[in-house]
PDB file of C-alpha atoms in Angstrom:
ATOM      1  CA  MET A1251       0.025  -0.178   0.200  1.00 91.00           C
ATOM      2  CA  LYS A1252       1.190   3.745  -0.900  1.00 97.00           C
ATOM      3  CA  HIS A1253       2.460   5.456   2.032  1.00 98.00           C
ATOM      4  CA  THR A1254       4.569   8.684   2.443  1.00 98.00           C
ATOM      5  CA  ILE A1255       7.691   9.033   4.597  1.00 98.00           C
ATOM      6  CA  VAL A1256       8.997  12.534   5.345  1.00 98.00           C
ATOM      7  CA  MET A1257      12.832  12.640   5.739  1.00 98.00           C
ATOM      8  CA  THR A1258      15.339  15.403   6.590  1.00 98.00           C
ATOM      9  CA  GLY A1259      18.915  15.346   6.109  1.00 97.00           C
ATOM     10  CA  ALA A1260      18.723  13.197   2.712  1.00 97.00           C
ATOM     11  CA  SER A1261      20.903  15.055   0.618  1.00 95.00           C
ATOM     12  CA  ARG A1262      24.346  13.848   1.711  1.00 93.00           C
ATOM     13  CA  GLY A1263      25.992  11.239   3.988  1.00 93.00           C
ATOM     14  CA  ILE A1264      23.965   8.415   5.818  1.00 96.00           C
ATOM     15  CA  GLY A1265      20.678  10.291   4.903  1.00 97.00           C
ATOM     16  CA  ARG A1266      21.369  10.039   1.202  1.00 97.00           C
ATOM     17  CA  VAL A1267      22.545   6.399   1.410  1.00 98.00           C
ATOM     18  CA  ALA A1268      19.380   5.576   3.743  1.00 98.00           C
ATOM     19  CA  ALA A1269      16.800   7.402   1.158  1.00 98.00           C
ATOM     20  CA  GLU A1270      18.318   5.343  -1.669  1.00 98.00           C
ATOM     21  CA  HIS A1271      17.850   2.052   0.465  1.00 98.00           C
ATOM     22  CA  ILE A1272      14.434   2.889   1.322  1.00 98.00           C
ATOM     23  CA  LEU A1273      12.996   3.711  -1.909  1.00 98.00           C
ATOM     24  CA  ARG A1274      14.764   0.483  -3.672  1.00 98.00           C
ATOM     25  CA  ARG A1275      13.447  -1.827  -0.795  1.00 98.00           C
ATOM     26  CA  SER A1276      10.153  -0.220  -0.386  1.00 98.00           C
ATOM     27  CA  PRO A1277       8.525   0.621  -3.799  1.00 97.00           C
ATOM     28  CA  ASP A1278       5.315   1.809  -2.333  1.00 98.00           C
ATOM     29  CA  THR A1279       7.065   4.532  -0.449  1.00 98.00           C
ATOM     30  CA  HIS A1280       6.373   8.042  -1.473  1.00 98.00           C
ATOM     31  CA  LEU A1281       9.772   9.775   0.048  1.00 98.00           C
ATOM     32  CA  LEU A1282       8.960  13.318   0.755  1.00 98.00           C
ATOM     33  CA  VAL A1283      12.526  14.949   1.371  1.00 98.00           C
ATOM     34  CA  VAL A1284      12.668  18.316   3.361  1.00 98.00           C
ATOM     35  CA  ALA A1285      15.778  20.133   1.607  1.00 94.00           C
ATOM     36  CA  ARG A1286      17.282  23.341   1.827  1.00 90.00           C
ATOM     37  CA  GLY A1287      17.054  25.148  -1.439  1.00 85.00           C
ATOM     38  CA  SER A1288      14.678  24.050  -4.194  1.00 80.00           C
ATOM     39  CA  GLY A1289      15.540  20.121  -3.639  1.00 91.00           C
ATOM     40  CA  ALA A1290      14.524  19.649  -7.236  1.00 93.00           C
ATOM     41  CA  GLN A1291      18.251  18.138  -8.107  1.00 95.00           C
ATOM     42  CA  LEU A1292      17.814  16.046  -5.246  1.00 96.00           C
ATOM     43  CA  THR A1293      14.292  14.892  -6.095  1.00 97.00           C
ATOM     44  CA  ALA A1294      15.267  14.094  -9.498  1.00 97.00           C
ATOM     45  CA  GLU A1295      18.451  12.083  -8.453  1.00 96.00           C
ATOM     46  CA  LEU A1296      16.548  10.035  -5.915  1.00 97.00           C
ATOM     47  CA  GLY A1297      13.561   9.486  -8.213  1.00 97.00           C
ATOM     48  CA  ALA A1298      15.535   7.961 -10.928  1.00 95.00           C
ATOM     49  CA  GLY A1299      14.376   4.616 -12.037  1.00 90.00           C
ATOM     50  CA  GLY A1300      10.669   5.379 -11.386  1.00 96.00           C
ATOM     51  CA  HIS A1301      10.899   6.252  -7.587  1.00 98.00           C
ATOM     52  CA  THR A1302       8.158   8.519  -6.351  1.00 98.00           C
ATOM     53  CA  VAL A1303      10.019  11.453  -4.691  1.00 98.00           C
ATOM     54  CA  SER A1304       8.955  14.944  -3.867  1.00 98.00           C
ATOM     55  CA  HIS A1305      10.431  17.860  -1.567  1.00 97.00           C
ATOM     56  CA  VAL A1306       9.545  21.000   0.395  1.00 97.00           C
ATOM     57  CA  GLN A1307      11.972  23.549   1.157  1.00 96.00           C
ATOM     58  CA  ALA A1308      12.799  24.396   4.574  1.00 96.00           C
ATOM     59  CA  ASP A1309      15.876  26.047   6.543  1.00 96.00           C
ATOM     60  CA  LEU A1310      15.753  23.823   9.690  1.00 97.00           C
ATOM     61  CA  GLY A1311      17.526  26.523  11.554  1.00 97.00           C
ATOM     62  CA  SER A1312      14.201  28.464  11.428  1.00 98.00           C
ATOM     63  CA  LEU A1313      11.121  27.392  13.300  1.00 98.00           C
ATOM     64  CA  ALA A1314       9.090  29.645  11.044  1.00 97.00           C
ATOM     65  CA  GLY A1315      10.690  27.656   8.117  1.00 97.00           C
ATOM     66  CA  VAL A1316       9.972  24.381   9.814  1.00 98.00           C
ATOM     67  CA  ARG A1317       6.375  25.363  10.381  1.00 98.00           C
ATOM     68  CA  SER A1318       5.875  26.350   6.710  1.00 97.00           C
ATOM     69  CA  ALA A1319       7.159  23.024   5.438  1.00 98.00           C
ATOM     70  CA  ALA A1320       5.201  21.057   8.155  1.00 98.00           C
ATOM     71  CA  GLY A1321       2.171  23.032   7.042  1.00 97.00           C
ATOM     72  CA  GLU A1322       2.688  22.099   3.593  1.00 98.00           C
ATOM     73  CA  ILE A1323       2.978  18.466   4.012  1.00 98.00           C
ATOM     74  CA  HIS A1324      -0.007  18.403   6.310  1.00 98.00           C
ATOM     75  CA  ASP A1325      -2.141  20.262   3.979  1.00 98.00           C
ATOM     76  CA  ARG A1326      -1.228  17.802   0.926  1.00 98.00           C
ATOM     77  CA  LEU A1327      -2.044  14.951   3.400  1.00 98.00           C
ATOM     78  CA  GLU A1328      -5.173  16.325   4.214  1.00 97.00           C
ATOM     79  CA  ARG A1329      -6.271  16.968   0.589  1.00 98.00           C
ATOM     80  CA  GLY A1330      -5.199  13.248  -0.461  1.00 98.00           C
ATOM     81  CA  ASP A1331      -2.434  14.421  -2.749  1.00 98.00           C
ATOM     82  CA  LEU A1332       0.001  12.489  -0.772  1.00 98.00           C
ATOM     83  CA  PRO A1333      -0.641   8.874   0.510  1.00 98.00           C
ATOM     84  CA  PRO A1334      -0.934   8.227   4.063  1.00 98.00           C
ATOM     85  CA  LEU A1335       1.950   9.294   6.628  1.00 98.00           C
ATOM     86  CA  ARG A1336       3.633   6.427   7.972  1.00 98.00           C
ATOM     87  CA  GLY A1337       7.189   7.701   8.768  1.00 98.00           C
ATOM     88  CA  PHE A1338       9.046  10.634   9.943  1.00 98.00           C
ATOM     89  CA  VAL A1339      12.758  10.705   9.756  1.00 98.00           C
ATOM     90  CA  GLY A1340      14.578  13.518  11.566  1.00 98.00           C
ATOM     91  CA  ASN A1341      18.223  12.768  10.226  1.00 98.00           C
ATOM     92  CA  ALA A1342      19.610  16.156   9.530  1.00 97.00           C
ATOM     93  CA  GLY A1343      22.022  17.617  12.130  1.00 96.00           C
ATOM     94  CA  MET A1344      24.339  20.297  12.953  1.00 96.00           C
ATOM     95  CA  GLN A1345      27.694  20.929  14.613  1.00 95.00           C
ATOM     96  CA  TYR A1346      29.304  24.170  15.087  1.00 96.00           C
ATOM     97  CA  THR A1347      32.655  25.260  16.387  1.00 95.00           C
ATOM     98  CA  ASN A1348      31.454  27.349  19.098  1.00 97.00           C
ATOM     99  CA  ALA A1349      28.212  27.601  21.185  1.00 98.00           C
ATOM    100  CA  LEU A1350      27.492  31.188  20.349  1.00 98.00           C
ATOM    101  CA  THR A1351      25.818  30.909  17.076  1.00 98.00           C
ATOM    102  CA  GLU A1352      22.288  32.216  17.122  1.00 98.00           C
ATOM    103  CA  GLY A1353      19.526  31.208  14.819  1.00 97.00           C
ATOM    104  CA  PRO A1354      16.829  33.626  13.502  1.00 97.00           C
ATOM    105  CA  ASP A1355      14.609  32.772  16.428  1.00 97.00           C
ATOM    106  CA  GLY A1356      16.937  33.623  19.268  1.00 98.00           C
ATOM    107  CA  PHE A1357      17.871  30.074  20.018  1.00 98.00           C
ATOM    108  CA  GLU A1358      21.291  28.377  19.898  1.00 98.00           C
ATOM    109  CA  ALA A1359      21.695  26.925  16.483  1.00 98.00           C
ATOM    110  CA  THR A1360      22.697  23.548  17.347  1.00 98.00           C
ATOM    111  CA  PHE A1361      19.783  23.278  19.795  1.00 98.00           C
ATOM    112  CA  ALA A1362      17.485  24.811  17.228  1.00 98.00           C
ATOM    113  CA  VAL A1363      18.383  22.238  14.313  1.00 98.00           C
ATOM    114  CA  ASN A1364      19.183  19.082  16.403  1.00 98.00           C
ATOM    115  CA  VAL A1365      16.258  19.250  18.912  1.00 98.00           C
ATOM    116  CA  LEU A1366      13.368  22.091  18.206  1.00 98.00           C
ATOM    117  CA  ALA A1367      13.331  21.233  14.533  1.00 98.00           C
ATOM    118  CA  ASN A1368      12.436  17.597  14.976  1.00 98.00           C
ATOM    119  CA  HIS A1369       9.974  18.339  17.860  1.00 98.00           C
ATOM    120  CA  LEU A1370       8.141  20.933  15.988  1.00 98.00           C
ATOM    121  CA  PHE A1371       7.917  18.590  12.788  1.00 98.00           C
ATOM    122  CA  VAL A1372       6.652  15.756  14.995  1.00 98.00           C
ATOM    123  CA  ARG A1373       4.107  17.813  16.918  1.00 98.00           C
ATOM    124  CA  LEU A1374       2.744  19.748  13.531  1.00 98.00           C
ATOM    125  CA  LEU A1375       2.360  16.159  11.690  1.00 98.00           C
ATOM    126  CA  GLN A1376       1.142  14.114  14.595  1.00 97.00           C
ATOM    127  CA  ASP A1377      -2.448  14.093  13.836  1.00 97.00           C
ATOM    128  CA  ARG A1378      -1.633  12.955  10.181  1.00 98.00           C
ATOM    129  CA  PHE A1379       0.187   9.554  10.882  1.00 98.00           C
ATOM    130  CA  THR A1380      -1.665   6.498  10.119  1.00 98.00           C
ATOM    131  CA  ALA A1381      -0.713   3.574  12.110  1.00 98.00           C
ATOM    132  CA  PRO A1382       1.453   1.545  12.144  1.00 97.00           C
ATOM    133  CA  ALA A1383       3.926   4.511  11.735  1.00 98.00           C
ATOM    134  CA  ARG A1384       7.535   5.111  12.937  1.00 98.00           C
ATOM    135  CA  ILE A1385       9.346   8.117  13.835  1.00 98.00           C
ATOM    136  CA  VAL A1386      13.052   7.891  13.760  1.00 98.00           C
ATOM    137  CA  ILE A1387      15.102  10.733  15.326  1.00 98.00           C
ATOM    138  CA  THR A1388      19.161  10.334  14.528  1.00 98.00           C
ATOM    139  CA  ALA A1389      20.758  10.296  17.881  1.00 98.00           C
ATOM    140  CA  SER A1390      24.617  10.056  18.484  1.00 97.00           C
ATOM    141  CA  ASP A1391      27.020   7.905  20.915  1.00 95.00           C
ATOM    142  CA  THR A1392      28.539  11.021  22.071  1.00 96.00           C
ATOM    143  CA  HIS A1393      25.766  11.271  24.702  1.00 96.00           C
ATOM    144  CA  PHE A1394      27.523   8.597  26.463  1.00 96.00           C
ATOM    145  CA  GLY A1395      30.477  11.082  27.017  1.00 93.00           C
ATOM    146  CA  ASP A1396      33.037   8.304  27.653  1.00 90.00           C
ATOM    147  CA  PHE A1397      36.177   7.421  25.753  1.00 84.00           C
ATOM    148  CA  LYS A1398      34.938   3.986  24.634  1.00 82.00           C
ATOM    149  CA  HIS A1399      32.298   5.631  22.479  1.00 84.00           C
ATOM    150  CA  ASN A1400      34.007   8.552  20.994  1.00 76.00           C
ATOM    151  CA  MET A1401      37.684   7.997  21.687  1.00 71.00           C
ATOM    152  CA  GLY A1402      37.574  11.366  23.446  1.00 77.00           C
ATOM    153  CA  MET A1403      37.189  13.537  20.145  1.00 82.00           C
ATOM    154  CA  VAL A1404      33.909  14.977  21.587  1.00 91.00           C
ATOM    155  CA  PRO A1405      33.267  16.342  25.085  1.00 95.00           C
ATOM    156  CA  GLY A1406      30.218  14.387  26.819  1.00 96.00           C
ATOM    157  CA  PRO A1407      27.023  16.371  27.432  1.00 98.00           C
ATOM    158  CA  ALA A1408      26.788  18.793  30.220  1.00 98.00           C
ATOM    159  CA  TRP A1409      23.106  18.995  30.904  1.00 98.00           C
ATOM    160  CA  LYS A1410      21.788  22.252  32.480  1.00 98.00           C
ATOM    161  CA  SER A1411      18.066  23.803  32.439  1.00 98.00           C
ATOM    162  CA  PRO A1412      16.537  23.507  28.883  1.00 98.00           C
ATOM    163  CA  ASP A1413      16.077  27.300  29.126  1.00 98.00           C
ATOM    164  CA  VAL A1414      19.800  27.553  29.484  1.00 98.00           C
ATOM    165  CA  LEU A1415      20.583  25.032  26.742  1.00 98.00           C
ATOM    166  CA  ALA A1416      18.337  26.725  24.149  1.00 98.00           C
ATOM    167  CA  ARG A1417      20.417  30.048  24.340  1.00 98.00           C
ATOM    168  CA  THR A1418      23.972  30.894  23.210  1.00 98.00           C
ATOM    169  CA  GLY A1419      26.700  30.884  25.839  1.00 98.00           C
ATOM    170  CA  ALA A1420      25.640  27.753  28.032  1.00 98.00           C
ATOM    171  CA  PHE A1421      29.017  26.324  28.251  1.00 98.00           C
ATOM    172  CA  PRO A1422      32.348  27.354  29.605  1.00 97.00           C
ATOM    173  CA  LYS A1423      34.413  29.223  26.881  1.00 98.00           C
ATOM    174  CA  PRO A1424      31.404  29.400  24.462  1.00 98.00           C
ATOM    175  CA  ASP A1425      33.717  30.575  21.785  1.00 98.00           C
ATOM    176  CA  THR A1426      35.683  27.379  21.438  1.00 97.00           C
ATOM    177  CA  THR A1427      35.508  24.261  19.388  1.00 95.00           C
ATOM    178  CA  ALA A1428      35.124  22.384  22.607  1.00 95.00           C
ATOM    179  CA  ALA A1429      31.962  24.251  23.636  1.00 98.00           C
ATOM    180  CA  GLY A1430      30.384  23.717  20.156  1.00 97.00           C
ATOM    181  CA  ARG A1431      31.133  19.879  20.459  1.00 96.00           C
ATOM    182  CA  THR A1432      29.692  19.916  24.057  1.00 97.00           C
ATOM    183  CA  ALA A1433      26.458  21.586  22.634  1.00 98.00           C
ATOM    184  CA  TYR A1434      26.247  18.767  20.044  1.00 97.00           C
ATOM    185  CA  SER A1435      26.656  15.875  22.349  1.00 98.00           C
ATOM    186  CA  THR A1436      24.093  17.526  24.850  1.00 98.00           C
ATOM    187  CA  SER A1437      21.518  18.029  21.854  1.00 98.00           C
ATOM    188  CA  LYS A1438      21.922  14.409  21.017  1.00 98.00           C
ATOM    189  CA  LEU A1439      21.007  13.787  24.647  1.00 98.00           C
ATOM    190  CA  ALA A1440      18.123  15.732  24.631  1.00 98.00           C
ATOM    191  CA  THR A1441      16.989  13.765  21.571  1.00 98.00           C
ATOM    192  CA  ILE A1442      16.739  10.709  23.514  1.00 98.00           C
ATOM    193  CA  TYR A1443      14.978  12.404  25.978  1.00 98.00           C
ATOM    194  CA  LEU A1444      12.388  13.581  23.597  1.00 98.00           C
ATOM    195  CA  VAL A1445      12.158  10.131  22.004  1.00 98.00           C
ATOM    196  CA  HIS A1446      11.208   8.853  25.675  1.00 98.00           C
ATOM    197  CA  GLU A1447       8.538  11.409  25.739  1.00 98.00           C
ATOM    198  CA  TYR A1448       7.138  10.549  22.390  1.00 98.00           C
ATOM    199  CA  ALA A1449       7.042   6.990  23.314  1.00 98.00           C
ATOM    200  CA  ARG A1450       4.775   8.004  26.409  1.00 98.00           C
ATOM    201  CA  ARG A1451       2.483  10.699  24.766  1.00 97.00           C
ATOM    202  CA  LEU A1452       2.057   9.483  21.116  1.00 97.00           C
ATOM    203  CA  PRO A1453      -1.101   7.342  20.272  1.00 96.00           C
ATOM    204  CA  ALA A1454      -0.579   3.727  19.920  1.00 96.00           C
ATOM    205  CA  GLY A1455       0.829   2.533  16.818  1.00 97.00           C
ATOM    206  CA  ILE A1456       2.984   5.372  16.249  1.00 98.00           C
ATOM    207  CA  ASP A1457       6.352   4.339  17.661  1.00 98.00           C
ATOM    208  CA  ALA A1458       9.165   6.613  18.148  1.00 98.00           C
ATOM    209  CA  VAL A1459      13.046   5.406  18.156  1.00 98.00           C
ATOM    210  CA  ALA A1460      16.401   7.111  18.602  1.00 98.00           C
ATOM    211  CA  TYR A1461      19.035   5.824  15.883  1.00 98.00           C
ATOM    212  CA  ASN A1462      22.773   5.686  16.602  1.00 98.00           C
ATOM    213  CA  PRO A1463      24.906   5.513  13.313  1.00 96.00           C
ATOM    214  CA  GLY A1464      28.126   5.483  15.587  1.00 93.00           C
ATOM    215  CA  PHE A1465      31.045   7.498  14.524  1.00 88.00           C
ATOM    216  CA  VAL A1466      30.823   7.959  10.886  1.00 86.00           C
ATOM    217  CA  PRO A1467      33.731   9.865   9.075  1.00 78.00           C
ATOM    218  CA  GLY A1468      33.116  11.508   5.864  1.00 65.00           C
ATOM    219  CA  THR A1469      29.700  12.977   6.180  1.00 54.00           C
ATOM    220  CA  GLY A1470      29.008  16.754   6.067  1.00 49.00           C
ATOM    221  CA  LEU A1471      28.390  16.977   9.885  1.00 47.00           C
ATOM    222  CA  THR A1472      32.045  18.941  10.504  1.00 46.00           C
ATOM    223  CA  ARG A1473      31.253  21.286   7.392  1.00 47.00           C
ATOM    224  CA  ASN A1474      31.450  24.332   9.737  1.00 48.00           C
ATOM    225  CA  ALA A1475      34.673  23.223  11.249  1.00 45.00           C
ATOM    226  CA  GLY A1476      38.071  24.632  10.633  1.00 52.00           C
ATOM    227  CA  PRO A1477      40.068  23.344   7.477  1.00 53.00           C
ATOM    228  CA  VAL A1478      42.147  20.979   9.736  1.00 43.00           C
ATOM    229  CA  SER A1479      39.246  19.311  11.309  1.00 47.00           C
ATOM    230  CA  ARG A1480      37.353  18.950   7.837  1.00 46.00           C
ATOM    231  CA  PHE A1481      40.719  17.557   6.098  1.00 46.00           C
ATOM    232  CA  ALA A1482      40.983  14.804   9.138  1.00 44.00           C
ATOM    233  CA  MET A1483      37.499  14.029   8.777  1.00 46.00           C
ATOM    234  CA  ARG A1484      37.424  13.607   5.055  1.00 53.00           C
ATOM    235  CA  ARG A1485      40.957  11.889   4.428  1.00 52.00           C
ATOM    236  CA  ILE A1486      42.279  10.347   7.642  1.00 48.00           C
ATOM    237  CA  MET A1487      39.283   9.470   9.939  1.00 49.00           C
ATOM    238  CA  PRO A1488      37.782   7.111   7.126  1.00 50.00           C
ATOM    239  CA  VAL A1489      40.603   4.672   7.780  1.00 47.00           C
ATOM    240  CA  LEU A1490      38.810   4.070  10.868  1.00 49.00           C
ATOM    241  CA  THR A1491      36.036   2.204   9.339  1.00 49.00           C
ATOM    242  CA  LEU A1492      38.186  -0.769   8.954  1.00 43.00           C
ATOM    243  CA  THR A1493      37.924  -0.928  12.661  1.00 46.00           C
ATOM    244  CA  PRO A1494      35.253  -1.414  15.316  1.00 51.00           C
ATOM    245  CA  PHE A1495      35.848   2.161  16.164  1.00 59.00           C
ATOM    246  CA  ALA A1496      33.901   3.727  13.245  1.00 72.00           C
ATOM    247  CA  THR A1497      31.006   2.836  10.681  1.00 88.00           C
ATOM    248  CA  SER A1498      31.155   3.389   6.992  1.00 92.00           C
ATOM    249  CA  ARG A1499      28.633   5.946   5.605  1.00 94.00           C
ATOM    250  CA  ASN A1500      27.038   3.195   3.645  1.00 95.00           C
ATOM    251  CA  ALA A1501      26.640   0.710   6.735  1.00 96.00           C
ATOM    252  CA  ALA A1502      25.465   3.666   8.691  1.00 97.00           C
ATOM    253  CA  GLY A1503      22.842   4.637   5.840  1.00 97.00           C
ATOM    254  CA  ARG A1504      21.674   0.830   5.342  1.00 98.00           C
ATOM    255  CA  TYR A1505      21.326   0.660   9.462  1.00 98.00           C
ATOM    256  CA  LEU A1506      18.878   3.573   9.272  1.00 98.00           C
ATOM    257  CA  ALA A1507      16.926   2.325   6.518  1.00 98.00           C
ATOM    258  CA  ASP A1508      16.567  -0.776   8.373  1.00 98.00           C
ATOM    259  CA  VAL A1509      15.277   1.134  11.344  1.00 98.00           C
ATOM    260  CA  VAL A1510      12.984   3.229   9.270  1.00 98.00           C
ATOM    261  CA  LEU A1511      11.561   0.231   7.483  1.00 98.00           C
ATOM    262  CA  GLY A1512      11.142  -1.782  10.552  1.00 97.00           C
ATOM    263  CA  THR A1513      13.607  -4.479   9.588  1.00 97.00           C
ATOM    264  CA  THR A1514      15.376  -3.859  12.889  1.00 98.00           C
ATOM    265  CA  GLN A1515      13.175  -4.912  15.567  1.00 95.00           C
ATOM    266  CA  ALA A1516      12.672  -2.046  18.240  1.00 97.00           C
ATOM    267  CA  PRO A1517       9.615  -1.212  20.273  1.00 98.00           C
ATOM    268  CA  THR A1518       8.794   2.590  20.880  1.00 98.00           C
ATOM    269  CA  GLY A1519      11.237   4.387  23.101  1.00 98.00           C
ATOM    270  CA  SER A1520      14.218   2.461  21.977  1.00 98.00           C
ATOM    271  CA  TYR A1521      17.640   3.185  21.347  1.00 98.00           C
ATOM    272  CA  VAL A1522      19.234   1.579  17.964  1.00 98.00           C
ATOM    273  CA  ASP A1523      22.674   1.308  18.229  1.00 97.00           C
ATOM    274  CA  ARG A1524      23.476   0.644  14.505  1.00 96.00           C
ATOM    275  CA  SER A1525      21.985  -2.616  13.708  1.00 96.00           C
ATOM    276  CA  ARG A1526      20.220  -3.472  16.997  1.00 97.00           C
ATOM    277  CA  ALA A1527      18.238  -2.182  19.835  1.00 98.00           C
ATOM    278  CA  ASP A1528      20.421  -1.547  23.053  1.00 98.00           C
ATOM    279  CA  ARG A1529      20.471   0.571  26.108  1.00 97.00           C
ATOM    280  CA  SER A1530      21.589   4.380  25.837  1.00 98.00           C
ATOM    281  CA  SER A1531      23.772   5.978  28.607  1.00 98.00           C
ATOM    282  CA  GLN A1532      22.463   5.711  32.270  1.00 97.00           C
ATOM    283  CA  GLU A1533      22.037   9.482  31.872  1.00 98.00           C
ATOM    284  CA  SER A1534      19.511   9.319  29.188  1.00 98.00           C
ATOM    285  CA  TYR A1535      16.926   7.563  31.523  1.00 98.00           C
ATOM    286  CA  ASP A1536      15.739  10.398  33.670  1.00 98.00           C
ATOM    287  CA  PRO A1537      12.038  10.937  33.548  1.00 98.00           C
ATOM    288  CA  LEU A1538      12.260  14.323  35.345  1.00 98.00           C
ATOM    289  CA  ARG A1539      14.567  15.781  32.888  1.00 98.00           C
ATOM    290  CA  GLU A1540      12.545  14.196  29.937  1.00 98.00           C
ATOM    291  CA  GLY A1541       9.277  16.138  31.242  1.00 98.00           C
ATOM    292  CA  GLN A1542      11.074  19.293  31.642  1.00 98.00           C
ATOM    293  CA  LEU A1543      12.513  19.151  28.217  1.00 98.00           C
ATOM    294  CA  TRP A1544       9.115  18.423  26.864  1.00 98.00           C
ATOM    295  CA  GLU A1545       7.544  21.340  28.523  1.00 98.00           C
ATOM    296  CA  ALA A1546      10.379  23.639  27.420  1.00 98.00           C
ATOM    297  CA  ALA A1547      10.132  22.384  23.631  1.00 98.00           C
ATOM    298  CA  GLU A1548       6.438  22.883  23.834  1.00 98.00           C
ATOM    299  CA  ARG A1549       6.695  26.373  25.007  1.00 98.00           C
ATOM    300  CA  PHE A1550       9.529  27.452  22.706  1.00 98.00           C
ATOM    301  CA  THR A1551       7.703  26.062  19.462  1.00 98.00           C
ATOM    302  CA  ALA A1552       4.133  27.310  20.697  1.00 97.00           C
ATOM    303  CA  ALA A1553       4.050  30.178  18.459  1.00 95.00           C
ATOM    304  CA  TYR A1554       4.882  28.061  15.669  1.00 96.00           C
ATOM    305  CA  ALA A1555       2.504  25.220  16.276  1.00 94.00           C
ATOM    306  CA  GLY A1556      -0.472  27.577  16.735  1.00 86.00           C
ATOM    307  CA  ARG A1557      -1.040  26.512  20.476  1.00 74.00           C
ATOM    308  CA  ALA A1558      -1.008  28.360  23.673  1.00 71.00           C
ATOM    309  CA  GLU A1559       2.152  27.861  26.034  1.00 73.00           C
ATOM    310  CA  PRO A1560       1.736  24.979  28.330  1.00 64.00           C
ATOM    311  CA  SER A1561       1.591  25.303  32.154  1.00 52.00           C
ATOM    312  CA  SER A1562       3.747  23.051  34.544  1.00 47.00           C
ATOM    313  CA  ASP A1563       0.742  21.101  35.641  1.00 44.00           C
ATOM    314  CA  GLU A1564      -0.087  20.133  31.954  1.00 47.00           C
ATOM    315  CA  VAL A1565       3.450  17.869  31.972  1.00 42.00           C
ATOM    316  CA  PRO A1566       3.083  14.362  33.288  1.00 43.00           C
ATOM    317  CA  SER A1567       6.279  12.461  34.041  1.00 42.00           C
ATOM    318  CA  GLY A1568       6.742   8.677  34.020  1.00 42.00           C
ATOM    319  CA  SER A1569       9.107   6.132  32.741  1.00 40.00           C
ATOM    320  CA  PRO A1570       9.417   5.247  29.009  1.00 40.00           C
ATOM    321  CA  ARG A1571       7.052   2.407  27.680  1.00 39.00           C
TER     322      ARG A1571
END
């Protein structure tokens, strides 16, 4: 049966590989890619061979842009111009060389793209999902914050109140690369917290899963880094894919497609480490933080979602299912 999967971050890296796998392995999929710029070339390339692909334009750093894109998708679904919505893949991610980059809405840019954009998409499309459906958000094993998971290349998360994390300067020496990477790992911890909340709050039959591709050299994640870091990621780090310490782009993309298509078995609220469901960090299971982040994300995006800001007594807490 024809169905729609909405995907961000499909233009390069593991997202591009995953998109190609999804279309090849699930011919009934209408893949709707959210792309910065026109997206026409990406649509044509992915649609080669008769695959059904369309696009909407959005700058994920702008909540107004996310609202516009999600609104267009919602309207197309409501009119029947798209087949039923069965999936959302929040794969786009950003890492900056500092913790001082501010987006157009006044939020720190890493938090805006990696956390708030996904949340706003999920909330605006929530009533259009047709069960069984799956929401997959790309996380990162940097949220563990230990040498085993990132070889000391990325500082671990430094959790604070979401009201602090959402603004620039949340971490010590905010003008440094270390602060930018801390913002990244912390945003990925936030992603897992929200997946746990989606598992609690979304209707039965709409599953939410966090996917960790592992360390994947050669993607566009470091495109805002300095020339030395970019060179290392493109030319030196890919050698690590021959070891257990890294995942190749092709393997990570295939694993992501497995999660999206349900080939990888993972109940709602799961953390999938490459090819299997596994435990995320001990810190990532914290119902109090999860509820606080949900409340803050609802508040930050309320004006763009057309709803009143929530009061604190509207936010229940509990454990992931």
